[in-house]
Coordinates of C-alpha atoms in Angstrom, one line a residue:
P1 CA 18.1 52.6 32.1
R2 CA 19.2 53.5 28.6
I3 CA 17.1 54.2 25.5
I4 CA 18.0 52.1 22.4
V5 CA 16.6 52.9 19.0
G6 CA 17.3 52.0 15.4
D7 CA 15.9 50.5 12.2
G8 CA 18.8 48.2 11.9
E9 CA 21.4 47.5 14.6
P10 CA 20.0 49.1 17.8
V11 CA 22.0 52.1 19.1
A12 CA 22.0 53.5 22.6
I13 CA 21.1 57.1 22.7
E14 CA 23.5 59.3 24.6
G15 CA 21.8 62.0 26.7
A16 CA 18.7 60.0 27.7
E17 CA 20.0 58.3 30.7
G18 CA 17.5 57.8 33.5
A19 CA 14.6 58.3 31.1
T20 CA 11.1 56.7 31.4
T21 CA 8.3 56.4 28.9
P22 CA 10.3 57.2 25.8
R23 CA 8.3 58.1 22.7
L24 CA 9.5 58.8 19.2
S25 CA 7.9 61.5 17.0
S26 CA 5.9 60.2 14.1
D27 CA 8.7 60.9 11.6
G28 CA 11.3 59.2 13.9
T29 CA 13.6 62.2 14.1
K30 CA 12.8 63.3 17.7
L31 CA 12.6 61.6 21.1
A32 CA 10.6 62.6 24.1
F33 CA 10.8 61.2 27.6
V34 CA 10.2 61.9 31.3
R35 CA 13.0 62.2 33.8
G36 CA 12.6 63.4 37.4
G37 CA 9.0 64.2 36.8
E38 CA 9.8 66.6 33.9
L39 CA 9.3 66.3 30.1
F40 CA 12.3 66.4 27.8
A41 CA 12.9 66.3 24.1
M42 CA 16.0 65.6 22.0
P43 CA 17.1 64.4 18.6
A44 CA 16.6 60.7 18.1
T45 CA 20.2 60.3 17.1
G46 CA 21.4 61.6 20.5
G47 CA 22.7 64.9 21.9
E48 CA 21.6 67.3 24.5
A49 CA 18.1 66.8 25.9
Q50 CA 16.1 70.0 26.4
Q51 CA 13.8 70.2 29.4
L52 CA 10.4 71.4 28.3
T53 CA 8.6 71.7 31.7
S54 CA 9.4 72.8 35.2
G55 CA 8.2 72.7 38.8
A56 CA 8.3 68.9 39.5
E57 CA 8.6 67.8 43.1
D58 CA 7.2 65.1 45.3
G59 CA 3.6 64.7 44.2
F60 CA 3.8 67.1 41.3
T61 CA 4.8 65.8 37.8
N62 CA 4.7 66.7 34.1
G63 CA 4.3 64.1 31.4
L64 CA 3.2 61.2 33.6
A65 CA -0.4 59.9 33.9
D66 CA -2.0 60.2 37.3
F67 CA -2.7 57.1 39.4
I68 CA -6.4 56.8 38.5
A69 CA -5.9 57.4 34.8
Q70 CA -3.4 54.5 34.8
E71 CA -5.2 52.1 37.2
E72 CA -8.8 52.6 36.3
F73 CA -8.9 54.1 32.8
G74 CA -6.0 52.2 31.1
Q75 CA -4.2 55.5 30.2
S76 CA -0.6 54.7 30.7
D77 CA 0.8 57.7 28.7
G78 CA 1.2 61.2 30.0
F79 CA 2.4 63.0 26.8
W80 CA 1.6 62.8 23.1
W81 CA 3.5 63.9 20.0
S82 CA 1.6 66.0 17.5
P83 CA 1.2 64.5 14.0
D84 CA 3.9 66.8 12.5
G85 CA 6.3 66.4 15.5
S86 CA 6.4 70.1 16.3
R87 CA 4.5 70.0 19.6
I88 CA 3.9 67.7 22.5
A89 CA 0.7 67.6 24.6
F90 CA 1.3 66.6 28.2
V91 CA -0.6 66.3 31.5
E92 CA 0.5 68.2 34.6
V93 CA -0.5 66.2 37.7
D94 CA -0.7 67.8 41.2
A95 CA -1.2 65.1 43.9
R96 CA 0.6 67.0 46.7
H97 CA -2.7 67.3 48.7
I98 CA -3.3 63.6 48.7
P99 CA -1.9 62.0 51.9
D100 CA 1.0 59.7 51.6
Y101 CA 0.3 56.0 52.1
P102 CA 3.4 54.1 53.2
I103 CA 3.9 50.4 52.4
V104 CA 6.6 48.8 54.5
H105 CA 8.7 45.8 53.2
Q106 CA 8.7 43.6 56.3
G107 CA 10.1 40.5 54.7
Q108 CA 13.5 42.0 53.8
D109 CA 16.6 42.2 55.9
A110 CA 17.0 45.9 55.3
L111 CA 14.2 48.4 56.1
D112 CA 12.5 49.7 53.0
T113 CA 9.3 51.7 52.7
E114 CA 7.3 52.6 49.6
H115 CA 5.3 55.8 49.5
H116 CA 2.1 56.1 47.5
R117 CA -0.4 58.9 47.1
Y118 CA -3.5 56.9 47.0
P119 CA -6.9 58.6 46.5
F120 CA -9.4 56.8 48.7
A121 CA -13.1 56.9 47.8
G122 CA -14.7 60.1 49.0
A123 CA -11.3 61.8 49.4
P124 CA -9.5 64.3 47.1
N125 CA -8.3 63.3 43.7
A126 CA -5.2 64.6 41.9
R127 CA -5.7 67.8 40.0
V128 CA -4.8 67.6 36.3
R129 CA -4.1 70.2 33.6
L130 CA -3.5 69.6 29.9
G131 CA -0.7 71.6 28.2
V132 CA 0.9 71.8 24.8
V133 CA 4.6 72.8 24.5
A134 CA 6.8 73.3 21.4
A135 CA 9.3 70.5 20.9
A136 CA 11.9 73.1 20.6
G137 CA 11.0 74.6 23.9
G138 CA 9.0 77.6 25.2
E139 CA 6.1 78.3 27.5
P140 CA 3.3 75.8 27.6
V141 CA -0.2 76.7 26.3
W142 CA -2.9 75.4 28.7
M143 CA -6.0 73.9 27.3
D144 CA -9.4 75.1 28.6
L145 CA -10.8 72.1 30.6
G146 CA -13.6 74.1 32.1
D147 CA -14.3 75.6 35.5
E148 CA -14.6 72.3 37.4
D149 CA -11.3 71.0 38.6
D150 CA -12.5 67.7 40.2
I151 CA -12.4 65.9 36.9
Y152 CA -10.8 63.0 35.1
L153 CA -8.8 63.3 31.9
P154 CA -8.8 59.7 30.7
R155 CA -8.1 60.2 27.0
V156 CA -6.0 62.6 25.0
V157 CA -5.4 62.2 21.2
W158 CA -4.3 64.4 18.3
R159 CA -6.6 64.7 15.3
P160 CA -4.8 64.1 12.0
D161 CA -5.2 67.8 11.1
G162 CA -3.3 69.0 14.2
M163 CA -6.3 69.7 16.5
L164 CA -6.0 68.3 20.0
A165 CA -8.8 66.2 21.5
G166 CA -9.3 65.4 25.2
V167 CA -12.0 63.5 27.0
V168 CA -13.1 65.2 30.3
L169 CA -15.1 63.1 32.6
N170 CA -16.9 64.4 35.7
R171 CA -16.0 62.8 39.0
A172 CA -19.4 61.0 39.2
Q173 CA -18.6 59.5 35.8
T174 CA -22.1 60.4 34.4
E175 CA -21.1 63.2 32.0
L176 CA -18.4 63.2 29.4
H177 CA -17.1 66.0 27.2
L178 CA -14.9 65.3 24.2
H179 CA -13.3 68.7 23.5
L180 CA -11.5 69.8 20.4
F181 CA -8.8 72.3 21.3
D182 CA -6.8 74.8 19.3
P183 CA -3.3 74.0 20.5
E184 CA -2.1 77.5 19.7
T185 CA -4.5 79.2 22.1
G186 CA -6.0 76.4 24.3
A187 CA -9.5 77.4 23.3
V188 CA -12.2 74.8 22.9
T189 CA -13.5 74.8 19.3
R190 CA -16.0 71.9 19.4
T191 CA -17.5 69.7 22.1
L192 CA -19.3 66.3 22.0
V193 CA -21.3 65.8 25.2
E194 CA -22.5 62.4 26.3
R195 CA -24.5 61.7 29.5
G196 CA -25.2 58.3 31.0
E197 CA -27.0 56.7 33.9
P198 CA -26.0 55.1 36.2
W199 CA -22.5 55.7 34.8
L200 CA -20.5 56.0 31.6
N201 CA -18.0 53.3 30.5
L202 CA -15.3 54.6 28.3
G203 CA -15.1 53.1 24.8
D204 CA -13.0 53.2 21.7
F205 CA -12.9 56.1 19.4
R206 CA -10.9 57.2 16.4
F207 CA -10.4 60.3 14.3
L208 CA -10.3 59.8 10.6
E209 CA -8.2 61.8 8.1
T210 CA -11.4 63.5 7.0
G211 CA -11.8 64.9 10.5
E212 CA -14.8 62.6 11.1
L213 CA -15.0 60.9 14.5
L214 CA -15.7 57.1 14.8
W215 CA -17.3 56.9 18.2
S216 CA -18.6 54.1 20.4
S217 CA -21.4 54.7 22.8
E218 CA -23.7 52.8 25.3
R219 CA -26.5 55.3 25.0
T220 CA -28.8 52.6 23.6
G221 CA -27.9 50.3 26.5
F222 CA -25.4 48.3 24.4
R223 CA -22.1 49.6 23.1
H224 CA -22.3 50.4 19.4
L225 CA -20.5 52.5 16.7
E226 CA -21.5 55.9 15.4
L227 CA -19.8 58.2 12.9
Y228 CA -19.8 62.0 13.6
D229 CA -19.0 64.7 11.1
R230 CA -15.9 66.8 11.6
D231 CA -17.8 69.4 13.5
L232 CA -19.2 66.8 15.9
N233 CA -22.8 67.9 15.1
E234 CA -24.4 65.1 13.0
S235 CA -24.0 61.4 13.7
R236 CA -24.9 58.2 11.9
R237 CA -25.4 54.9 13.8
L238 CA -23.4 52.1 12.2
T239 CA -24.3 49.1 14.4
S240 CA -27.3 48.3 16.6
G241 CA -29.0 45.5 18.5
E242 CA -28.8 43.7 21.9
W243 CA -25.1 42.8 21.6
V244 CA -21.9 44.7 22.2
V245 CA -19.0 46.1 20.1
T246 CA -16.0 45.2 22.2
R247 CA -13.2 46.9 20.1
I248 CA -12.4 48.9 17.0
V249 CA -9.8 46.8 15.2
E250 CA -9.0 48.8 12.1
V251 CA -10.4 51.5 9.8
D252 CA -9.9 51.3 6.0
E253 CA -10.5 54.9 5.1
E254 CA -10.0 54.5 1.4
R255 CA -12.8 51.9 1.2
R256 CA -14.8 53.6 4.0
T257 CA -15.0 50.5 6.1
V258 CA -14.5 49.8 9.9
F259 CA -13.5 46.4 11.3
F260 CA -14.5 45.6 14.8
S261 CA -14.9 42.8 17.3
G262 CA -18.2 42.1 19.0
T263 CA -20.7 39.6 20.5
R264 CA -23.4 39.5 17.9
E265 CA -23.2 35.7 17.8
G266 CA -23.5 35.4 21.6
A267 CA -21.8 36.9 24.7
V268 CA -19.4 33.9 25.2
E269 CA -18.0 34.3 21.7
R270 CA -15.9 37.1 19.9
H271 CA -16.0 37.6 16.2
L272 CA -14.6 40.0 13.6
Y273 CA -17.1 42.1 11.7
R274 CA -17.0 45.0 9.2
V275 CA -19.5 47.6 8.3
G276 CA -19.4 50.6 5.9
L277 CA -18.7 54.1 7.4
D278 CA -21.6 55.3 5.2
G279 CA -24.0 52.6 6.6
G280 CA -25.0 49.2 5.4
E281 CA -25.2 45.6 6.7
V282 CA -22.8 44.3 9.3
E283 CA -20.8 41.4 7.9
R284 CA -19.2 38.7 10.0
L285 CA -15.7 37.7 8.8
T286 CA -14.9 34.8 11.2
S287 CA -16.9 31.6 11.1
E288 CA -15.7 29.1 13.7
P289 CA -17.6 29.2 17.1
G290 CA -15.3 30.5 19.9
V291 CA -13.2 33.5 20.5
H292 CA -11.3 35.3 17.7
G293 CA -8.6 37.9 18.3
C294 CA -7.9 39.7 15.0
A295 CA -5.6 42.3 13.5
V296 CA -6.5 43.7 10.1
S297 CA -4.0 45.1 7.6
P298 CA -4.2 48.8 6.9
D299 CA -5.5 48.3 3.4
G300 CA -8.3 46.1 4.8
A301 CA -7.5 43.2 2.4
T302 CA -6.2 40.6 4.9
F303 CA -6.4 39.8 8.6
V304 CA -4.5 37.7 11.1
D305 CA -7.0 35.6 13.1
T306 CA -6.0 33.9 16.4
F307 CA -8.8 31.6 17.3
S308 CA -9.5 29.2 20.1
S309 CA -12.4 27.4 21.8
R310 CA -12.8 25.2 24.8
E311 CA -11.9 22.2 22.7
H312 CA -8.6 23.4 21.2
A313 CA -5.8 25.8 21.7
A314 CA -5.2 28.9 19.6
V315 CA -4.6 28.6 15.9
T316 CA -3.3 31.6 14.1
T317 CA -4.0 32.1 10.4
L318 CA -3.7 34.8 7.7
R319 CA -7.0 35.2 5.9
R320 CA -8.6 37.4 3.2
T321 CA -11.3 39.7 4.4
D322 CA -13.3 38.9 1.2
G323 CA -14.4 35.3 1.5
G324 CA -12.3 34.5 4.5
N325 CA -10.0 32.2 2.6
V326 CA -6.9 31.0 4.6
L327 CA -3.7 32.2 2.9
A328 CA -1.3 30.7 5.5
T329 CA -1.4 29.0 8.9
L330 CA 1.1 30.9 11.0
F331 CA 0.9 28.9 14.2
E332 CA -0.8 25.7 15.2
E333 CA -0.2 22.8 17.7
P334 CA -2.5 20.0 16.6
E335 CA -1.9 18.1 19.8
M336 CA -3.1 21.0 22.0
T337 CA -6.7 19.9 22.4
A338 CA -8.6 19.1 25.5
T339 CA -8.5 15.4 24.9
G340 CA -4.9 15.5 23.7
Q341 CA -3.9 17.1 27.0
G342 CA -5.9 14.8 29.1
L343 CA -8.3 17.5 30.1
R344 CA -12.1 17.7 30.2
A345 CA -13.4 20.9 28.6
P346 CA -15.8 22.7 30.9
E347 CA -19.5 22.7 30.0
L348 CA -21.0 26.0 29.1
R349 CA -24.4 26.6 30.9
V350 CA -27.1 29.2 30.7
M351 CA -28.2 29.6 34.3
A352 CA -30.8 31.7 36.0
A353 CA -29.9 34.6 38.3
A354 CA -31.8 35.1 41.5
D355 CA -34.3 37.3 39.6
G356 CA -34.5 34.9 36.6
T357 CA -32.1 36.8 34.4
P358 CA -30.1 34.4 32.1
M359 CA -26.4 34.3 33.0
F360 CA -23.5 32.2 31.7
G361 CA -21.7 29.6 33.7
A362 CA -19.0 27.0 33.2
V363 CA -18.9 23.6 35.0
Y364 CA -15.9 21.4 35.3
R365 CA -17.0 17.9 36.1
P366 CA -15.0 15.3 38.0
E367 CA -15.1 11.6 37.2
G368 CA -18.0 9.6 38.4
E369 CA -21.6 10.2 39.3
G370 CA -22.7 13.0 41.6
P371 CA -23.4 14.6 44.0
H372 CA -19.9 15.9 44.2
P373 CA -18.3 18.4 46.6
L374 CA -18.5 21.7 44.8
V375 CA -16.0 24.6 44.6
V376 CA -17.1 27.9 43.1
S377 CA -14.4 29.9 41.3
V378 CA -15.6 33.5 41.6
Y379 CA -14.8 37.0 40.5
G380 CA -18.2 38.6 40.3
G381 CA -17.2 42.2 39.8
P382 CA -18.0 44.8 37.1
H383 CA -16.0 45.5 34.0
A384 CA -15.0 41.8 33.7
Q385 CA -16.2 38.6 32.0
R386 CA -14.8 35.2 32.9
V387 CA -17.0 32.7 31.0
L388 CA -16.0 32.6 27.3
D389 CA -15.8 29.8 24.8
D390 CA -12.0 29.9 24.6
W391 CA -9.0 27.7 25.5
A392 CA -8.2 29.8 28.5
L393 CA -11.3 28.5 30.2
T394 CA -10.2 24.9 29.6
V395 CA -6.6 25.5 30.8
D396 CA -7.7 27.1 34.1
L397 CA -5.4 24.6 35.7
R398 CA -6.6 25.4 39.2
A399 CA -10.1 24.4 38.2
Q400 CA -8.8 21.3 36.4
Y401 CA -6.7 20.3 39.3
L402 CA -9.7 20.6 41.7
A403 CA -11.8 18.6 39.2
Q404 CA -9.2 15.8 39.0
A405 CA -9.1 15.8 42.8
G406 CA -12.9 15.0 42.9
F407 CA -14.5 18.4 43.1
A408 CA -17.1 19.8 40.7
V409 CA -16.1 23.4 39.9
L410 CA -18.4 26.2 38.9
A411 CA -17.7 29.7 37.4
V412 CA -20.5 32.0 36.6
D413 CA -20.8 35.6 35.4
N414 CA -23.4 37.1 37.7
R415 CA -25.4 40.2 37.2
G416 CA -23.0 43.1 37.3
S417 CA -20.4 41.5 35.0
A418 CA -19.4 42.9 31.6
N419 CA -20.4 42.6 27.9
R420 CA -24.1 41.9 28.5
G421 CA -25.2 45.5 28.2
L422 CA -25.4 48.4 30.6
A423 CA -28.6 47.2 32.3
F424 CA -27.1 43.9 33.2
E425 CA -24.0 45.5 34.7
A426 CA -26.0 48.2 36.5
H427 CA -27.7 45.8 38.8
L428 CA -25.0 46.5 41.4
H429 CA -25.3 50.3 41.2
R430 CA -24.9 51.7 44.7
R431 CA -25.2 48.1 46.2
M432 CA -22.1 46.1 45.5
G433 CA -21.9 42.9 47.4
T434 CA -25.6 42.1 47.2
V435 CA -27.0 40.9 43.9
E436 CA -23.7 39.2 43.0
V437 CA -24.0 37.0 46.1
D438 CA -27.6 36.2 45.4
D439 CA -26.7 35.1 41.9
Q440 CA -23.8 32.8 43.1
V441 CA -26.3 31.2 45.6
A442 CA -28.8 30.7 42.8
A443 CA -26.2 29.0 40.5
V444 CA -25.1 26.6 43.3
E445 CA -28.8 25.8 44.1
Q446 CA -29.3 24.8 40.4
L447 CA -26.4 22.4 40.5
V448 CA -27.7 20.9 43.8
A449 CA -31.1 20.5 42.3
E450 CA -29.8 18.5 39.4
G451 CA -27.8 16.2 41.6
L452 CA -24.3 17.4 40.6
A453 CA -23.4 19.2 43.8
D454 CA -23.6 18.0 47.4
P455 CA -25.3 20.8 49.4
E456 CA -23.3 20.0 52.5
R457 CA -19.9 20.3 50.8
V458 CA -19.7 23.7 49.0
G459 CA -16.6 25.8 48.9
I460 CA -15.7 29.1 47.1
Y461 CA -12.5 30.9 46.2
G462 CA -11.5 34.1 44.5
W463 CA -9.1 37.0 44.3
S464 CA -9.5 40.7 44.6
Y465 CA -13.2 41.3 43.9
G466 CA -13.4 37.5 44.0
G467 CA -11.8 37.6 47.5
Y468 CA -14.4 40.1 48.5
M469 CA -17.2 37.8 47.1
T470 CA -15.7 34.8 48.9
C471 CA -16.0 36.5 52.2
L472 CA -19.5 37.8 51.6
C473 CA -20.8 34.5 50.3
L474 CA -19.5 32.8 53.5
M475 CA -21.1 35.4 55.7
R476 CA -24.3 36.3 53.9
A477 CA -25.1 32.7 52.8
P478 CA -23.5 30.4 55.4
E479 CA -26.2 27.8 54.8
V480 CA -24.9 27.5 51.2
F481 CA -21.1 28.1 51.4
H482 CA -19.1 26.2 54.0
V483 CA -15.4 26.8 53.1
G484 CA -13.7 29.7 51.4
V485 CA -10.2 30.9 50.3
S486 CA -10.2 34.7 50.0
G487 CA -7.3 36.3 48.2
A488 CA -6.5 40.0 48.5
P489 CA -10.1 40.9 49.4
V490 CA -11.5 44.4 49.3
V491 CA -13.1 44.5 52.7
D492 CA -14.5 48.1 53.0
W493 CA -15.0 50.2 49.9
D494 CA -14.0 53.3 51.7
G495 CA -10.5 51.8 51.5
Y496 CA -10.4 51.5 47.7
D497 CA -9.7 54.1 45.1
T498 CA -12.0 56.9 43.8
G499 CA -12.1 56.1 40.1
Y500 CA -13.3 52.5 40.4
T501 CA -15.4 52.7 43.6
E502 CA -17.3 55.9 43.0
R503 CA -18.3 54.8 39.5
Y504 CA -20.4 52.1 40.9
M505 CA -21.1 53.2 44.5
S506 CA -20.9 57.0 44.5
T507 CA -19.0 58.4 47.5
P508 CA -19.3 57.2 51.1
Q509 CA -20.7 60.6 51.9
D510 CA -23.5 60.2 49.4
N511 CA -24.2 56.5 49.8
A512 CA -23.4 55.7 53.4
E513 CA -25.9 52.8 53.6
G514 CA -24.6 51.2 50.4
Y515 CA -21.0 51.3 51.8
R516 CA -22.1 49.9 55.1
E517 CA -24.1 47.1 53.6
G518 CA -21.3 46.3 51.0
A519 CA -18.6 46.1 53.7
V520 CA -17.4 42.6 54.7
T521 CA -16.9 43.9 58.2
T522 CA -20.6 44.5 58.5
H523 CA -21.4 40.8 58.1
V524 CA -18.7 39.0 60.1
E525 CA -21.3 37.7 62.6
G526 CA -22.7 35.5 59.8
L527 CA -19.4 33.6 59.4
A528 CA -20.0 29.9 60.3
G529 CA -17.7 28.1 57.9
K530 CA -13.9 27.9 57.4
L531 CA -12.1 30.9 56.0
L532 CA -8.6 31.1 54.7
L533 CA -7.3 34.7 54.1
V534 CA -4.4 35.1 51.6
H535 CA -2.7 38.5 51.0
G536 CA 0.6 40.0 50.0
M537 CA 1.8 42.6 52.4
V538 CA 3.2 45.0 49.8
D539 CA 0.0 44.9 47.7
E540 CA -0.3 48.5 46.3
N541 CA -3.7 47.8 44.7
V542 CA -5.8 46.3 47.4
H543 CA -3.8 47.3 50.5
F544 CA -3.1 44.7 53.2
R545 CA -4.9 47.1 55.4
H546 CA -8.2 45.5 54.1
T547 CA -7.2 42.1 55.5
A548 CA -6.0 43.7 58.7
R549 CA -9.4 45.5 59.2
L550 CA -11.2 42.2 58.6
I551 CA -9.0 40.4 61.2
T552 CA -9.8 43.1 63.7
A553 CA -13.6 42.6 63.0
L554 CA -13.2 38.8 63.2
T555 CA -11.4 39.0 66.5
A556 CA -14.0 41.3 67.9
A557 CA -16.7 38.8 66.9
Q558 CA -14.7 35.9 68.2
K559 CA -14.8 34.2 64.8
P560 CA -12.0 31.8 63.9
Y561 CA -10.1 32.1 60.6
D562 CA -6.9 31.0 58.9
I563 CA -4.4 33.2 57.2
Q564 CA -1.6 32.9 54.7
I565 CA 0.6 36.0 54.4
F566 CA 3.2 36.7 51.7
P567 CA 5.4 39.5 53.1
E568 CA 7.1 40.5 49.9
E569 CA 4.3 39.8 47.3
R570 CA 1.9 42.4 45.8
H571 CA -1.6 41.7 44.6
M572 CA -0.9 38.0 44.2
P573 CA 2.2 35.8 44.4
R574 CA 4.4 36.1 41.3
D575 CA 7.5 34.0 42.0
A576 CA 7.4 30.3 41.4
A577 CA 7.9 29.3 45.0
G578 CA 5.1 31.5 46.2
L579 CA 2.7 30.4 43.5
E580 CA 3.3 26.7 44.2
Y581 CA 2.9 27.3 47.9
M582 CA -0.4 29.1 47.4
E583 CA -1.8 26.4 45.1
R584 CA -0.9 23.6 47.4
R585 CA -2.4 25.5 50.4
L586 CA -5.6 26.2 48.5
L587 CA -6.1 22.6 47.4
S588 CA -5.2 21.1 50.8
Y589 CA -7.7 23.5 52.5
F590 CA -10.6 22.3 50.3
E591 CA -9.5 18.7 50.7
E592 CA -9.3 19.0 54.4
H593 CA -12.6 20.6 54.9
L594 CA -14.7 19.3 52.0
L595 CA -13.3 15.8 51.4
G596 CA -11.9 14.9 54.8

């Protein structure tokens, strides 16, 4: 690949061939990139690239984020330019001690094998160091990350004054240290410590030009904003209540105002709000019920609002922050409404979890009076929310297709799902695969009780965590669920990665009973209905090994099953032929076993 830059006609940069993750310095004069596992820098106009690091080999890299940082913490970068462009902070990742996990392409004419260093729950993680090197070259300075080397480094950012900040998270993900480092010496100058039970979820933060820190925390049980002084000693709470700040959108430092999105109007909506950095009332800036995705101008005077609901597709407008007046409509398709597209918008429901906790659901009704065969569309895992008052819920075309074929369709965010506060999510602590199933059963029983669903004709489908839930619902509640399509299921949590699994379940060594009870293979004797397994054989996220282990257990228990393999697909089919084939297979499976 070539790197192409330019503020006018793009120009290919000579000397950067084979580069990945290119990043320009803030003044645009220098370019840094990774090649062959090493960090390089060069003039942005081209020329000779200077290698800044050394020692790279198989399993050992400089300037690339480690697998868990990318996969579970959303940290795709592995190096960061200083504000003045004189230095680059970078991560050194040593994964040489993590066993190689081969993935064989068995659907190709030629033999091809991928090699992944995958850290399984309870097994060693990669070791990381944080260094700073001059853009002109020289020996790196290593930041003091503490004595414990079994850590995560999920966030690195430069403060505007040239201090370097890094978030160090312990492996149990219950204690977080935000360190300020002197990049000249690597010494820690200030530390903000946050502890949380049963775990800490990472949130947004931002350093201001004043050196103050805008921080988001769940220490009250709901994610809210706080402002720390430049020494990280004193803090002021800016928002509060039983709702969640979902994202810091923009900070207008001149007017001392922060703009953010949140759920104050309800968990199924998203709105734009603002509040003063020195305190005051929270002001809502968007009015229409639904989901608003916003971007605010740097001066805080205007914002772009992309808004949708279950009734109509996204409309994008330019608005004033003061008064909300529409300055321009940037995008709108008036015919893109539920009725205009011949679709029935799903009904939003407040349903009762197995313990009576309110949870949100969406119901897609077919034509005619009930009771109808019911298909549950499930995810059910943490760190995710499916039921929102937005257009995406209406144009879930699989659900619409099933409804038009005569099925009622239900989606519900059970206990353990996101954006309802930490206590709601923490119901599955050390016991994944339990309360989520109970809540899906409770939701189905409510639709049966009101006459919408036929209790003898209930199916379920889902992917990834939803595939896991599909299997467990069929096995732990066979009297409720009769047919299931399980895509790329996690089958045993000891076969998934450290960062995700241990956050919720601890390690297999510490929580053997939780892992045993949460394993699909533990419950195969309960399978009485029809099960279709779907999995791509080169899935590098949830390995095909999970489905293979389940097949072994089903065979040992003499339980029948059906299977659809995609030899050259990953976590789900991506090409048009594979997608169409999968959708046809799913629909026909439910038609055969619930309508036939």
